[in-house]
Short mmCIF file of C-alpha atoms in Angstrom, two decimals:
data_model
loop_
_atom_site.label_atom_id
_atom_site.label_comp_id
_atom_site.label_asym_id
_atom_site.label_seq_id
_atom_site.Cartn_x
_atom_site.Cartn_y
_atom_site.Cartn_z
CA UNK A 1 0.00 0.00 0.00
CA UNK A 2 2.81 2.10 0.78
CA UNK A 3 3.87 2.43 -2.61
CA UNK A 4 0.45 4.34 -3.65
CA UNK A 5 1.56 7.05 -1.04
CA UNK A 6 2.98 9.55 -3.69
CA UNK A 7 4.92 12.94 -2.84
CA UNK A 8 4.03 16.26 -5.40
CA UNK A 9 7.96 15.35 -7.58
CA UNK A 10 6.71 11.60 -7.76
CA UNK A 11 3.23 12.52 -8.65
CA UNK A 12 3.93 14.67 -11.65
CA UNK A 13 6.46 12.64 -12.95
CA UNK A 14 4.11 9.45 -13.01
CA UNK A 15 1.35 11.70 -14.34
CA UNK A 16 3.40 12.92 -17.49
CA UNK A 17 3.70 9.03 -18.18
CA UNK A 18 0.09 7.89 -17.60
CA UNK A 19 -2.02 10.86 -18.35
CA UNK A 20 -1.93 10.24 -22.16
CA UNK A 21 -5.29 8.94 -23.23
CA UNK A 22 -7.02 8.64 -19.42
CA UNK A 23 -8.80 10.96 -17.79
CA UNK A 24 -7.00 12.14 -14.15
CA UNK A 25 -9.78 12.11 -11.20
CA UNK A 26 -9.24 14.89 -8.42
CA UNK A 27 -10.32 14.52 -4.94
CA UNK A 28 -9.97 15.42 -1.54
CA UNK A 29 -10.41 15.97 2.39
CA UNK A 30 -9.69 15.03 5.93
CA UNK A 31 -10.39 11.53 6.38
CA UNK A 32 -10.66 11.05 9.77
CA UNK A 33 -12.10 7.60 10.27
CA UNK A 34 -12.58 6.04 6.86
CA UNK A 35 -16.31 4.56 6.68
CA UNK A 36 -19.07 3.26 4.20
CA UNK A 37 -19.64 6.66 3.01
CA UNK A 38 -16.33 7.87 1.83
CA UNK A 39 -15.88 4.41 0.46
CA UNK A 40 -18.99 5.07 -1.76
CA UNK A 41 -17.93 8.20 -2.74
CA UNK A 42 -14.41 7.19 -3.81
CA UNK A 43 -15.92 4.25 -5.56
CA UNK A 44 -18.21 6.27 -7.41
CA UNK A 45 -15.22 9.12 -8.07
CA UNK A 46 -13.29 6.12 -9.42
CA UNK A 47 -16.12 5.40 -11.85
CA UNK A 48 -15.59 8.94 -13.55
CA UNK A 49 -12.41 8.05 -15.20
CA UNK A 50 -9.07 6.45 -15.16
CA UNK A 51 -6.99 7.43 -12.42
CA UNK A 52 -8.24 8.51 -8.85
CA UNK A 53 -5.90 10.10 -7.02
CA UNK A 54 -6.74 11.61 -3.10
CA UNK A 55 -5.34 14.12 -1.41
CA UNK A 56 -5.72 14.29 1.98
CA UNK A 57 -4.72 17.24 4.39
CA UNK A 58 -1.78 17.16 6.61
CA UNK A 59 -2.07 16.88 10.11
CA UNK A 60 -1.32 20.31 10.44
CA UNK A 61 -3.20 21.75 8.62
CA UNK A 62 -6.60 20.02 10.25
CA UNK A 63 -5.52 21.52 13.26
CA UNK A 64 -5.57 24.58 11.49
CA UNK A 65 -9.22 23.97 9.23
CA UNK A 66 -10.70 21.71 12.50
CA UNK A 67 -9.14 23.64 15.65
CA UNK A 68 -8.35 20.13 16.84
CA UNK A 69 -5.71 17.03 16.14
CA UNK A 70 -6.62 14.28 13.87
CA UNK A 71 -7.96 11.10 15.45
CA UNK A 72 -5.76 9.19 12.77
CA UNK A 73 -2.42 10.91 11.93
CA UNK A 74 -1.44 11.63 7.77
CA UNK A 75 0.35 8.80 7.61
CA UNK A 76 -2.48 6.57 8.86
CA UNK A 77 -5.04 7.88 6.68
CA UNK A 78 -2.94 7.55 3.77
CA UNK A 79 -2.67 3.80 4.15
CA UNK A 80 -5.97 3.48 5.30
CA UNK A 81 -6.75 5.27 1.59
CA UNK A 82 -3.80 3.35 -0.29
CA UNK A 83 -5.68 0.18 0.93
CA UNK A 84 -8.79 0.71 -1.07
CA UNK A 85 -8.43 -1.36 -4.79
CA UNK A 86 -9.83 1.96 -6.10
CA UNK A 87 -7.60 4.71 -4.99
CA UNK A 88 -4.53 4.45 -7.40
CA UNK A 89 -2.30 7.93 -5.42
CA UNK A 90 -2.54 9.44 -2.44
CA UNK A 91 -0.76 12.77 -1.85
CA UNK A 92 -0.35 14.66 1.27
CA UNK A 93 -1.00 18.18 1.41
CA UNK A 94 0.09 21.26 3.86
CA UNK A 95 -2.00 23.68 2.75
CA UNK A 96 -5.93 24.41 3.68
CA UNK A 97 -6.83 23.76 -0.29
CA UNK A 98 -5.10 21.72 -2.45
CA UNK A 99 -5.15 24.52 -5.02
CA UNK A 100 -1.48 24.58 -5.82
CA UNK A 101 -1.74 20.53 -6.09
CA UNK A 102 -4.38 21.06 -8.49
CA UNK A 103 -2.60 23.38 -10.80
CA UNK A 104 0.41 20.78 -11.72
CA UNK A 105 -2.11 17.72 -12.19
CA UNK A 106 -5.03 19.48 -13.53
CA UNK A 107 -7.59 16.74 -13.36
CA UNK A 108 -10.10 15.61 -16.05
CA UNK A 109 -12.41 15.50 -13.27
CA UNK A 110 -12.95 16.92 -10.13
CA UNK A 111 -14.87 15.22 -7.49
CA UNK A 112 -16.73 16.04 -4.34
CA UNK A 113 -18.69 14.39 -1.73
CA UNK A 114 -22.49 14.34 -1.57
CA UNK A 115 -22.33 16.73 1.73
CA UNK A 116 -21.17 19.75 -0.60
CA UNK A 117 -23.34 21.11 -3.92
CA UNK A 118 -21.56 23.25 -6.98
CA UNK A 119 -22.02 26.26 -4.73
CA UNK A 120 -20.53 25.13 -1.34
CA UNK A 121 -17.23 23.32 -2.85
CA UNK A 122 -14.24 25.66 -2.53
CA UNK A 123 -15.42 28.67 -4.76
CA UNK A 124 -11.20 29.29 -5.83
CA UNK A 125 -10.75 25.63 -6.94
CA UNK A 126 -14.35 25.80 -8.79
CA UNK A 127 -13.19 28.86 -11.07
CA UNK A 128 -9.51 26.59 -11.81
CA UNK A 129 -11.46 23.42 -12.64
CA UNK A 130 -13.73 25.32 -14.91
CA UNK A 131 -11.19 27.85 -16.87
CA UNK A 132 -9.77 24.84 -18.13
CA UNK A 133 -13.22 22.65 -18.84
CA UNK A 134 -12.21 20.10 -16.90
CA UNK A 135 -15.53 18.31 -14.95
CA UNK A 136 -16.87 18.64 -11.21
CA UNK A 137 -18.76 15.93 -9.92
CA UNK A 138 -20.75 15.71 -6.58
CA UNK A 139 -20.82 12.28 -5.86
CA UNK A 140 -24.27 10.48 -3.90
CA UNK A 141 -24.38 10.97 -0.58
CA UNK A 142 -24.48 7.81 1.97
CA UNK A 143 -27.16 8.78 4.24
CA UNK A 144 -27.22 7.94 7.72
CA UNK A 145 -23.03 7.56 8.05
CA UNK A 146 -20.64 10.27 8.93
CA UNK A 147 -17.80 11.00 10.76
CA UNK A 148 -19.51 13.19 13.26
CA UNK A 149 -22.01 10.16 13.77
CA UNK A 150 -19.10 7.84 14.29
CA UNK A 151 -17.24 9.86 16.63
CA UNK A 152 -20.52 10.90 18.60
CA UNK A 153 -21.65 6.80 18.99
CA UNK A 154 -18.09 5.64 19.80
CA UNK A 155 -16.08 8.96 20.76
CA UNK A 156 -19.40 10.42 22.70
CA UNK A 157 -16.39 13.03 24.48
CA UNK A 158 -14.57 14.02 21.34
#
């Protein structure tokens, strides 16, 4: 699983060999506790085209988005991700948006959860995606599963 773990350098250079005739899926987020839902969504992203790659935020910078520490640190969640048969990359990211990460792979298609609509997914990464026609996709949302819910049933202190 390890080996799907990708940093930016490795990334790009893997990406000028595969992207030629496959379409490059973009998503993202936290991944606190991985669960049905985000495993529907990713399987669903995955559906949209050739290559899925997730990026997940760093631990420091949920501390910075979620005033609080990851449950699960990066490293974790990126295995936890690498271990799904349909997440080919997982990259690592510092920032609070993965908008520089998104201007060197410039996906085919970028995905979001069911939880967010056209007008609440990050209005900066919306105008990128679109100036260069690439898709966004909201993905079907899982009802009834959810982080909070998990952490509230089994964390009821977090």
């Amino acid at each position: 699983m390890k080996e799907k773990i990708k940093t930016k350098e490795e990334l790009i250079n893997i990406l000028n060999k595969e992207r030629k005739n496959k379409n490059i899926i973009w998503t993202n987020g936290c991944f606190y506790l991985i669960h049905d839902g985000h495993k529907n969504y990713l399987k669903e992203a995955r559906s949209y085209g050739d290559i899925l790659i997730v990026g997940i935020n760093s631990d420091s910078s949920i501390k910075k988005l979620k005033n609080r520490n990851p449950i699960k640190n990066e490293y974790e969640r990126a295995l936890d991700l690498a271990a799904l048969p349909y997440v080919n990359y997982v990259i690592i990211f510092n920032e609070l948006s993965p908008l520089k990460i998104l201007k060197l792979i410039k996906p085919s298609v970028y995905v979001k959860g069911g939880d967010y609509t056209i007008d609440t997914i990050n209005q900066e990464e919306r105008r990128f995606i679109e100036s260069y026609g690439a898709e966004i996709k909201i993905t079907q949302l899982t009802k009834g599963v959810s982080t909070t819910k998990l952490l509230q049933n089994e964390m009821p202190y977090f």
